[in-house]
CSV table of N, CA, C and O in Angstrom, one decimal:
chain,number,residue,atom,x,y,z
C,15,MET,N,157.2,-42.7,11.2
C,15,MET,CA,155.7,-42.5,11.3
C,15,MET,C,155.3,-41.6,12.4
C,15,MET,O,154.4,-40.8,12.2
C,16,LYS,N,156.1,-41.7,13.6
C,16,LYS,CA,155.7,-40.7,14.7
C,16,LYS,C,156.0,-39.3,14.3
C,16,LYS,O,155.3,-38.4,14.7
C,17,LYS,N,157.1,-39.1,13.6
C,17,LYS,CA,157.4,-37.7,13.1
C,17,LYS,C,156.4,-37.1,12.3
C,17,LYS,O,156.0,-35.9,12.4
C,18,LYS,N,155.7,-37.9,11.4
C,18,LYS,CA,154.7,-37.4,10.6
C,18,LYS,C,153.4,-37.0,11.4
C,18,LYS,O,152.8,-36.0,11.1
C,19,LYS,N,153.1,-37.8,12.4
C,19,LYS,CA,152.0,-37.4,13.3
C,19,LYS,C,152.2,-36.1,14.0
C,19,LYS,O,151.3,-35.2,14.1
C,20,TYR,N,153.4,-35.9,14.5
C,20,TYR,CA,153.8,-34.6,15.2
C,20,TYR,C,153.7,-33.4,14.2
C,20,TYR,O,153.2,-32.3,14.6
C,21,ILE,N,154.1,-33.6,13.1
C,21,ILE,CA,154.1,-32.5,12.1
C,21,ILE,C,152.6,-32.2,11.7
C,21,ILE,O,152.3,-31.0,11.6
C,22,ILE,N,151.8,-33.2,11.6
C,22,ILE,CA,150.4,-32.9,11.3
C,22,ILE,C,149.7,-32.3,12.5
C,22,ILE,O,149.0,-31.3,12.3
C,23,ILE,N,150.0,-32.7,13.7
C,23,ILE,CA,149.4,-32.1,14.9
C,23,ILE,C,149.9,-30.6,15.0
C,23,ILE,O,149.1,-29.7,15.3
C,24,LEU,N,151.2,-30.4,14.7
C,24,LEU,CA,151.7,-29.0,14.8
C,24,LEU,C,151.0,-28.1,13.7
C,24,LEU,O,150.7,-27.0,14.1
C,25,VAL,N,150.9,-28.6,12.6
C,25,VAL,CA,150.2,-27.8,11.5
C,25,VAL,C,148.8,-27.5,11.9
C,25,VAL,O,148.3,-26.3,11.7
C,26,LEU,N,148.1,-28.5,12.5
C,26,LEU,CA,146.7,-28.2,12.9
C,26,LEU,C,146.6,-27.2,14.0
C,26,LEU,O,145.8,-26.3,14.0
C,27,ILE,N,147.6,-27.2,14.9
C,27,ILE,CA,147.6,-26.2,16.1
C,27,ILE,C,147.9,-24.8,15.5
C,27,ILE,O,147.2,-23.8,15.8
C,28,ILE,N,148.9,-24.8,14.6
C,28,ILE,CA,149.2,-23.5,13.9
C,28,ILE,C,148.0,-22.9,13.2
C,28,ILE,O,147.6,-21.7,13.3
C,29,MET,N,147.2,-23.7,12.5
C,29,MET,CA,146.1,-23.3,11.7
C,29,MET,C,145.0,-22.8,12.7
C,29,MET,O,144.3,-21.8,12.4
C,30,ALA,N,144.7,-23.6,13.8
C,30,ALA,CA,143.8,-23.1,14.8
C,30,ALA,C,144.1,-21.8,15.4
C,30,ALA,O,143.2,-20.9,15.5
C,31,VAL,N,145.3,-21.6,15.8
C,31,VAL,CA,145.7,-20.3,16.4
C,31,VAL,C,145.6,-19.2,15.4
C,31,VAL,O,145.1,-18.2,15.7
C,32,GLY,N,146.0,-19.5,14.2
C,32,GLY,CA,145.8,-18.5,13.1
C,32,GLY,C,144.4,-18.1,12.9
C,32,GLY,O,144.0,-16.9,12.7
C,33,GLY,N,143.5,-19.1,12.9
C,33,GLY,CA,142.0,-18.9,12.8
C,33,GLY,C,141.5,-18.0,14.0
C,33,GLY,O,140.7,-17.1,13.8
C,34,PHE,N,141.9,-18.3,15.2
C,34,PHE,CA,141.5,-17.5,16.3
C,34,PHE,C,142.0,-16.0,16.2
C,34,PHE,O,141.2,-15.1,16.5
C,35,ILE,N,143.2,-15.9,15.8
C,35,ILE,CA,143.7,-14.5,15.6
C,35,ILE,C,142.9,-13.7,14.5
C,35,ILE,O,142.6,-12.6,14.7
C,36,MET,N,142.6,-14.4,13.4
C,36,MET,CA,141.9,-13.7,12.4
C,36,MET,C,140.5,-13.5,12.8
C,36,MET,O,139.9,-12.4,12.5
C,37,LYS,N,139.8,-14.3,13.6
C,37,LYS,CA,138.5,-14.1,14.1
C,37,LYS,C,138.5,-12.9,15.1
C,37,LYS,O,137.6,-12.0,15.1
C,38,TYR,N,139.5,-12.8,15.9
C,38,TYR,CA,139.7,-11.7,16.8
C,38,TYR,C,139.8,-10.3,16.1
C,38,TYR,O,139.1,-9.4,16.4
C,39,GLN,N,140.6,-10.3,15.1
C,39,GLN,CA,140.8,-9.1,14.3
C,39,GLN,C,139.5,-8.7,13.6
C,39,GLN,O,139.2,-7.5,13.5
C,40,HIS,N,138.8,-9.7,13.1
C,40,HIS,CA,137.5,-9.4,12.4
C,40,HIS,C,136.5,-8.8,13.4
C,40,HIS,O,135.8,-7.9,13.0
C,41,ASP,N,136.5,-9.4,14.6
C,41,ASP,CA,135.5,-8.9,15.6
C,41,ASP,C,135.9,-7.4,16.0
C,41,ASP,O,135.0,-6.6,16.2
C,42,GLN,N,137.2,-7.1,16.1
C,42,GLN,CA,137.6,-5.8,16.4
C,42,GLN,C,137.2,-4.8,15.4
C,42,GLN,O,136.8,-3.7,15.6
C,43,LYS,N,137.4,-5.2,14.1
C,43,LYS,CA,137.0,-4.3,13.0
C,43,LYS,C,135.5,-4.1,13.0
C,43,LYS,O,135.0,-3.0,12.7
C,44,GLU,N,134.7,-5.1,13.3
C,44,GLU,CA,133.3,-4.9,13.4
C,44,GLU,C,132.8,-4.0,14.5
C,44,GLU,O,132.0,-3.1,14.2
C,45,LYS,N,133.5,-4.0,15.6
C,45,LYS,CA,133.2,-3.1,16.7
C,45,LYS,C,133.6,-1.7,16.3
C,45,LYS,O,132.8,-0.8,16.6
C,46,GLU,N,134.7,-1.6,15.6
C,46,GLU,CA,135.2,-0.2,15.1
C,46,GLU,C,134.1,0.4,14.2
C,46,GLU,O,133.8,1.5,14.3
C,47,ILE,N,133.6,-0.4,13.3
C,47,ILE,CA,132.6,0.1,12.3
C,47,ILE,C,131.4,0.5,13.0
C,47,ILE,O,130.8,1.5,12.7
C,48,ALA,N,130.9,-0.3,14.0
C,48,ALA,CA,129.7,0.1,14.7
C,48,ALA,C,129.9,1.4,15.5
C,48,ALA,O,129.0,2.2,15.5
C,49,TYR,N,131.1,1.6,16.1
C,49,TYR,CA,131.3,2.8,16.8
C,49,TYR,C,131.3,4.0,15.8
C,49,TYR,O,130.8,5.1,16.1
C,50,VAL,N,131.9,3.9,14.7
C,50,VAL,CA,131.9,4.9,13.6
C,50,VAL,C,130.5,5.2,13.2
C,50,VAL,O,130.2,6.4,13.0
C,51,LYS,N,129.7,4.2,12.9
C,51,LYS,CA,128.3,4.5,12.5
C,51,LYS,C,127.6,5.2,13.6
C,51,LYS,O,126.8,6.2,13.3
C,52,GLU,N,127.8,4.9,14.9
C,52,GLU,CA,127.2,5.6,16.0
C,52,GLU,C,127.6,7.0,16.0
C,52,GLU,O,126.8,7.9,16.2
C,53,ALA,N,128.9,7.3,15.9
C,53,ALA,CA,129.4,8.6,15.8
C,53,ALA,C,128.8,9.4,14.7
C,53,ALA,O,128.4,10.6,14.9
C,54,GLN,N,128.6,8.8,13.5
C,54,GLN,CA,128.0,9.5,12.4
C,54,GLN,C,126.6,9.9,12.6
C,54,GLN,O,126.2,11.0,12.3
C,55,GLU,N,125.9,8.9,13.2
C,55,GLU,CA,124.4,9.2,13.5
C,55,GLU,C,124.3,10.4,14.5
C,55,GLU,O,123.5,11.3,14.3
C,56,HIS,N,125.1,10.4,15.6
C,56,HIS,CA,125.1,11.5,16.5
C,56,HIS,C,125.5,12.8,15.9
C,56,HIS,O,124.9,13.9,16.2
C,57,MET,N,126.5,12.8,15.0
C,57,MET,CA,127.0,14.0,14.4
C,57,MET,C,126.0,14.6,13.5
C,57,MET,O,125.7,15.8,13.4
C,58,GLU,N,125.3,13.7,12.8
C,58,GLU,CA,124.2,14.1,11.8
C,58,GLU,C,123.1,14.8,12.6
C,58,GLU,O,122.6,15.8,12.3
C,59,LYS,N,122.7,14.1,13.7
C,59,LYS,CA,121.6,14.7,14.5
C,59,LYS,C,122.0,16.0,15.1
C,59,LYS,O,121.2,17.0,15.1
C,60,PHE,N,123.2,16.2,15.6
C,60,PHE,CA,123.8,17.4,16.1
C,60,PHE,C,123.7,18.5,15.1
C,60,PHE,O,123.3,19.6,15.4
C,61,LEU,N,124.2,18.2,13.8
C,61,LEU,CA,124.1,19.2,12.8
C,61,LEU,C,122.8,19.7,12.4
C,61,LEU,O,122.5,20.9,12.2
C,62,TYR,N,121.8,18.8,12.3
C,62,TYR,CA,120.4,19.1,12.0
C,62,TYR,C,119.8,20.0,13.1
C,62,TYR,O,119.1,20.9,12.8
C,63,GLU,N,120.1,19.7,14.4
C,63,GLU,CA,119.5,20.4,15.5
C,63,GLU,C,120.2,21.8,15.7
C,63,GLU,O,119.5,22.7,16.2
C,64,ASN,N,121.4,22.0,15.4
C,64,ASN,CA,122.1,23.2,15.7
C,64,ASN,C,122.5,24.1,14.6
C,64,ASN,O,123.0,25.3,14.8
C,65,TYR,N,122.2,23.7,13.3
C,65,TYR,CA,122.5,24.6,12.2
C,65,TYR,C,121.3,24.7,11.3
C,65,TYR,O,120.6,23.8,11.0
C,66,LYS,N,121.1,26.0,10.8
C,66,LYS,CA,120.0,26.2,9.8
C,66,LYS,C,120.5,25.8,8.4
C,66,LYS,O,121.6,25.9,8.1
C,67,GLY,N,119.5,25.4,7.6
C,67,GLY,CA,119.8,25.2,6.2
C,67,GLY,C,120.5,23.9,5.9
C,67,GLY,O,121.0,23.7,4.8
C,68,VAL,N,120.6,23.0,6.9
C,68,VAL,CA,121.2,21.7,6.6
C,68,VAL,C,120.2,20.7,6.1
C,68,VAL,O,119.3,20.3,6.9
C,69,GLN,N,120.2,20.4,4.8
C,69,GLN,CA,119.3,19.4,4.3
C,69,GLN,C,119.9,18.0,4.2
C,69,GLN,O,119.3,17.0,4.2
C,70,ASP,N,121.2,18.0,4.0
C,70,ASP,CA,121.9,16.7,3.7
C,70,ASP,C,123.2,16.7,4.3
C,70,ASP,O,124.0,17.7,4.3
C,71,VAL,N,123.6,15.6,5.0
C,71,VAL,CA,124.9,15.4,5.7
C,71,VAL,C,125.5,14.2,5.0
C,71,VAL,O,124.9,13.1,5.0
C,72,SER,N,126.7,14.3,4.4
C,72,SER,CA,127.4,13.3,3.8
C,72,SER,C,128.7,13.1,4.5
C,72,SER,O,129.4,14.0,4.8
C,73,PHE,N,129.1,11.8,4.8
C,73,PHE,CA,130.3,11.5,5.5
C,73,PHE,C,131.3,10.9,4.6
C,73,PHE,O,131.0,10.1,3.7
C,74,SER,N,132.6,11.2,4.8
C,74,SER,CA,133.7,10.6,4.1
C,74,SER,C,134.0,9.3,4.8
C,74,SER,O,133.5,9.0,5.8
C,75,ASN,N,134.8,8.5,4.1
C,75,ASN,CA,135.2,7.2,4.7
C,75,ASN,C,136.4,7.4,5.7
C,75,ASN,O,136.8,6.4,6.3
C,76,ASP,N,136.9,8.6,5.9
C,76,ASP,CA,137.9,8.9,6.8
C,76,ASP,C,137.4,9.0,8.2
C,76,ASP,O,136.4,9.7,8.4
C,77,TYR,N,138.1,8.4,9.1
C,77,TYR,CA,137.7,8.6,10.5
C,77,TYR,C,139.0,8.3,11.3
C,77,TYR,O,139.9,7.7,10.8
C,78,TYR,N,139.0,8.7,12.6
C,78,TYR,CA,140.1,8.4,13.4
C,78,TYR,C,139.5,8.1,14.8
C,78,TYR,O,138.7,8.8,15.4
C,79,ILE,N,140.1,7.0,15.4
C,79,ILE,CA,139.7,6.6,16.8
C,79,ILE,C,140.9,6.9,17.6
C,79,ILE,O,142.0,6.3,17.5
C,80,SER,N,140.8,7.9,18.5
C,80,SER,CA,141.9,8.2,19.4
C,80,SER,C,142.2,7.1,20.5
C,80,SER,O,141.3,6.4,20.8
C,81,PRO,N,143.3,7.1,21.0
C,81,PRO,CA,143.6,6.1,22.1
C,81,PRO,C,142.8,6.3,23.3
C,81,PRO,O,142.5,5.4,24.1
C,82,MET,N,142.3,7.6,23.5
C,82,MET,CA,141.4,7.8,24.6
C,82,MET,C,139.9,7.5,24.4
C,82,MET,O,139.1,7.6,25.2
C,83,GLY,N,139.6,7.0,23.1
C,83,GLY,CA,138.3,6.6,22.8
C,83,GLY,C,137.4,7.5,22.0
C,83,GLY,O,136.3,7.1,21.5
C,84,GLY,N,137.8,8.7,21.8
C,84,GLY,CA,137.1,9.6,20.9
C,84,GLY,C,137.1,9.2,19.4
C,84,GLY,O,138.1,8.7,19.0
C,85,ILE,N,136.0,9.5,18.8
C,85,ILE,CA,136.0,9.1,17.4
C,85,ILE,C,135.8,10.4,16.5
C,85,ILE,O,134.8,11.1,16.7
C,86,THR,N,136.7,10.7,15.6
C,86,THR,CA,136.6,11.8,14.8
C,86,THR,C,136.1,11.4,13.4
C,86,THR,O,136.6,10.5,12.8
C,87,VAL,N,134.9,12.1,13.0
C,87,VAL,CA,134.4,11.8,11.7
C,87,VAL,C,134.3,13.1,10.9
C,87,VAL,O,134.4,14.2,11.5
C,88,GLU,N,134.4,13.0,9.6
C,88,GLU,CA,134.3,14.2,8.8
C,88,GLU,C,133.4,14.0,7.5
C,88,GLU,O,133.1,12.8,7.2
C,89,GLY,N,133.1,15.1,6.9
C,89,GLY,CA,132.2,15.0,5.7
C,89,GLY,C,131.9,16.4,5.2
C,89,GLY,O,132.6,17.3,5.5
C,90,TYR,N,130.7,16.5,4.5
C,90,TYR,CA,130.3,17.8,4.0
C,90,TYR,C,128.8,17.9,4.0
C,90,TYR,O,128.1,16.9,4.1
C,91,LEU,N,128.4,19.1,3.9
C,91,LEU,CA,126.9,19.5,4.1
C,91,LEU,C,126.3,19.8,2.7
C,91,LEU,O,126.9,20.4,1.9
C,92,ASN,N,125.1,19.4,2.6
C,92,ASN,CA,124.2,19.8,1.4
C,92,ASN,C,124.8,19.5,0.1
C,92,ASN,O,124.6,20.2,-0.9
C,93,GLY,N,125.6,18.4,0.0
C,93,GLY,CA,126.2,18.0,-1.3
C,93,GLY,C,127.3,18.9,-1.8
C,93,GLY,O,127.7,18.8,-3.0
C,94,ASP,N,127.7,19.9,-1.0
C,94,ASP,CA,128.7,20.8,-1.4
C,94,ASP,C,130.0,20.4,-0.8
C,94,ASP,O,130.3,20.5,0.4
C,95,ALA,N,131.0,20.0,-1.6
C,95,ALA,CA,132.3,19.5,-1.1
C,95,ALA,C,133.1,20.6,-0.4
C,95,ALA,O,134.0,20.3,0.3
C,96,GLN,N,132.8,21.9,-0.7
C,96,GLN,CA,133.5,23.0,0.0
C,96,GLN,C,132.9,23.2,1.3
C,96,GLN,O,133.6,23.9,2.1
C,97,SER,N,131.8,22.7,1.6
C,97,SER,CA,131.1,22.9,2.9
C,97,SER,C,131.5,21.8,3.8
C,97,SER,O,130.6,20.9,4.2
C,98,LYS,N,132.7,21.7,4.3
C,98,LYS,CA,133.2,20.6,5.1
C,98,LYS,C,133.0,20.8,6.6
C,98,LYS,O,132.9,21.9,7.1
C,99,PHE,N,132.9,19.6,7.3
C,99,PHE,CA,132.8,19.7,8.8
C,99,PHE,C,133.6,18.5,9.3
C,99,PHE,O,133.9,17.5,8.6
C,100,GLN,N,133.9,18.6,10.6
C,100,GLN,CA,134.7,17.6,11.3
C,100,GLN,C,134.2,17.6,12.7
C,100,GLN,O,134.0,18.8,13.3
C,101,GLY,N,134.0,16.5,13.3
C,101,GLY,CA,133.5,16.4,14.7
C,101,GLY,C,134.0,15.3,15.5
C,101,GLY,O,134.3,14.2,14.9
C,102,MET,N,134.2,15.4,16.8
C,102,MET,CA,134.7,14.4,17.6
C,102,MET,C,133.6,13.9,18.6
C,102,MET,O,133.0,14.7,19.3
C,103,TYR,N,133.3,12.6,18.5
C,103,TYR,CA,132.2,12.0,19.3
C,103,TYR,C,132.8,11.2,20.5
C,103,TYR,O,133.9,10.5,20.3
C,104,ASP,N,132.2,11.4,21.7
C,104,ASP,CA,132.6,10.6,22.9
C,104,ASP,C,131.6,9.5,23.2
C,104,ASP,O,130.6,9.7,23.7
C,105,PRO,N,132.0,8.2,22.8
C,105,PRO,CA,131.0,7.1,23.0
C,105,PRO,C,130.5,6.9,24.4
C,105,PRO,O,129.3,6.7,24.6
C,106,PRO,N,131.4,7.0,25.5
C,106,PRO,CA,130.8,6.7,26.8
C,106,PRO,C,129.8,7.7,27.2
C,106,PRO,O,128.8,7.4,27.9
C,107,ASN,N,129.9,9.0,26.8
C,107,ASN,CA,129.0,10.1,27.2
C,107,ASN,C,128.0,10.3,26.2
C,107,ASN,O,127.0,11.1,26.4
C,108,LYS,N,128.2,9.7,25.0
C,108,LYS,CA,127.2,9.8,23.9
C,108,LYS,C,126.9,11.3,23.5
C,108,LYS,O,125.8,11.8,23.4
C,109,GLU,N,128.0,12.1,23.3
C,109,GLU,CA,127.9,13.5,22.9
C,109,GLU,C,129.0,13.9,22.0
C,109,GLU,O,130.1,13.3,22.0
C,110,ILE,N,128.8,15.0,21.3
C,110,ILE,CA,129.8,15.6,20.4
C,110,ILE,C,130.6,16.5,21.3
C,110,ILE,O,130.1,17.4,21.9
C,111,LEU,N,132.0,16.2,21.4
C,111,LEU,CA,132.8,17.0,22.2
C,111,LEU,C,133.3,18.3,21.5
C,111,LEU,O,133.3,19.3,22.1
C,112,SER,N,133.7,18.2,20.3
C,112,SER,CA,134.1,19.3,19.6
C,112,SER,C,133.8,19.2,18.1
C,112,SER,O,133.7,18.0,17.6
C,113,TYR,N,133.7,20.3,17.4
C,113,TYR,CA,133.4,20.2,16.0
C,113,TYR,C,133.9,21.4,15.3
C,113,TYR,O,134.1,22.5,15.9
C,114,THR,N,134.1,21.4,14.0
C,114,THR,CA,134.5,22.5,13.2
C,114,THR,C,133.7,22.4,11.9
C,114,THR,O,133.6,21.4,11.3
C,115,ILE,N,133.1,23.6,11.5
C,115,ILE,CA,132.5,23.6,10.2
C,115,ILE,C,133.2,24.7,9.3
C,115,ILE,O,133.4,25.8,9.7
C,116,TYR,N,133.7,24.2,8.2
C,116,TYR,CA,134.5,25.1,7.3
C,116,TYR,C,133.5,25.7,6.2
C,116,TYR,O,133.7,25.4,5.0
C,117,ASP,N,132.5,26.5,6.7
C,117,ASP,CA,131.6,27.0,5.7
C,117,ASP,C,131.0,28.3,6.3
C,117,ASP,O,130.5,28.3,7.4
C,118,ASP,N,131.1,29.4,5.6
C,118,ASP,CA,130.5,30.7,6.0
C,118,ASP,C,129.0,30.8,5.8
C,118,ASP,O,128.4,31.6,6.4
C,119,LYS,N,128.5,29.9,4.9
C,119,LYS,CA,127.0,30.0,4.6
C,119,LYS,C,126.1,29.4,5.7
C,119,LYS,O,125.0,29.7,5.7
C,120,THR,N,126.6,28.4,6.4
C,120,THR,CA,125.8,27.7,7.4
C,120,THR,C,125.8,28.5,8.7
C,120,THR,O,126.7,28.8,9.3
C,121,GLU,N,124.5,28.9,9.1
C,121,GLU,CA,124.3,29.7,10.3
C,121,GLU,C,123.9,28.8,11.5
C,121,GLU,O,123.2,27.8,11.3
C,122,LYS,N,124.4,29.2,12.6
C,122,LYS,CA,124.1,28.4,13.8
C,122,LYS,C,122.7,28.8,14.3
C,122,LYS,O,122.3,30.0,14.2
C,123,THR,N,121.9,27.8,14.7
C,123,THR,CA,120.6,28.0,15.2
C,123,THR,C,120.7,28.6,16.5
C,123,THR,O,121.4,28.1,17.4
C,124,LYS,N,119.8,29.6,16.8
C,124,LYS,CA,119.8,30.2,18.2
C,124,LYS,C,119.0,29.2,19.1
C,124,LYS,O,118.0,28.7,18.8
C,125,ILE,N,119.6,28.9,20.2
C,125,ILE,CA,119.0,28.0,21.1
C,125,ILE,C,118.3,28.8,22.3
C,125,ILE,O,119.0,29.6,22.9
C,126,ASN,N,117.1,28.6,22.5
C,126,ASN,CA,116.4,29.3,23.5
C,126,ASN,C,116.8,28.8,24.8
C,126,ASN,O,116.8,27.6,25.1
C,127,GLN,N,117.1,29.7,25.8
C,127,GLN,CA,117.5,29.3,27.1
C,127,GLN,C,116.5,29.6,28.2
C,127,GLN,O,115.8,30.5,28.3
């Protein structure tokens, strides 16, 4: 009878630890999604402010979070899959660090200094 109690307690402990691990992983994924959404918002704002003729910005589901914390997002402009862009967002400084636009038709807006 004692053996049965120990087995039940052991199973409950294993289930509790498994639950905590799954909750931790879920919370990490939620944080990751929030960071990616923030990066997309900043990238979209950056493109509208710095390039002429940008009416629509679409993001792909691909992203990369570097070990140093930078988030790389990619997508395309104005519904044209050939007009691709990629940019790296720095969450602590809330700025776009680097970007590339693979489109000859999109002109950079002149910034008055």
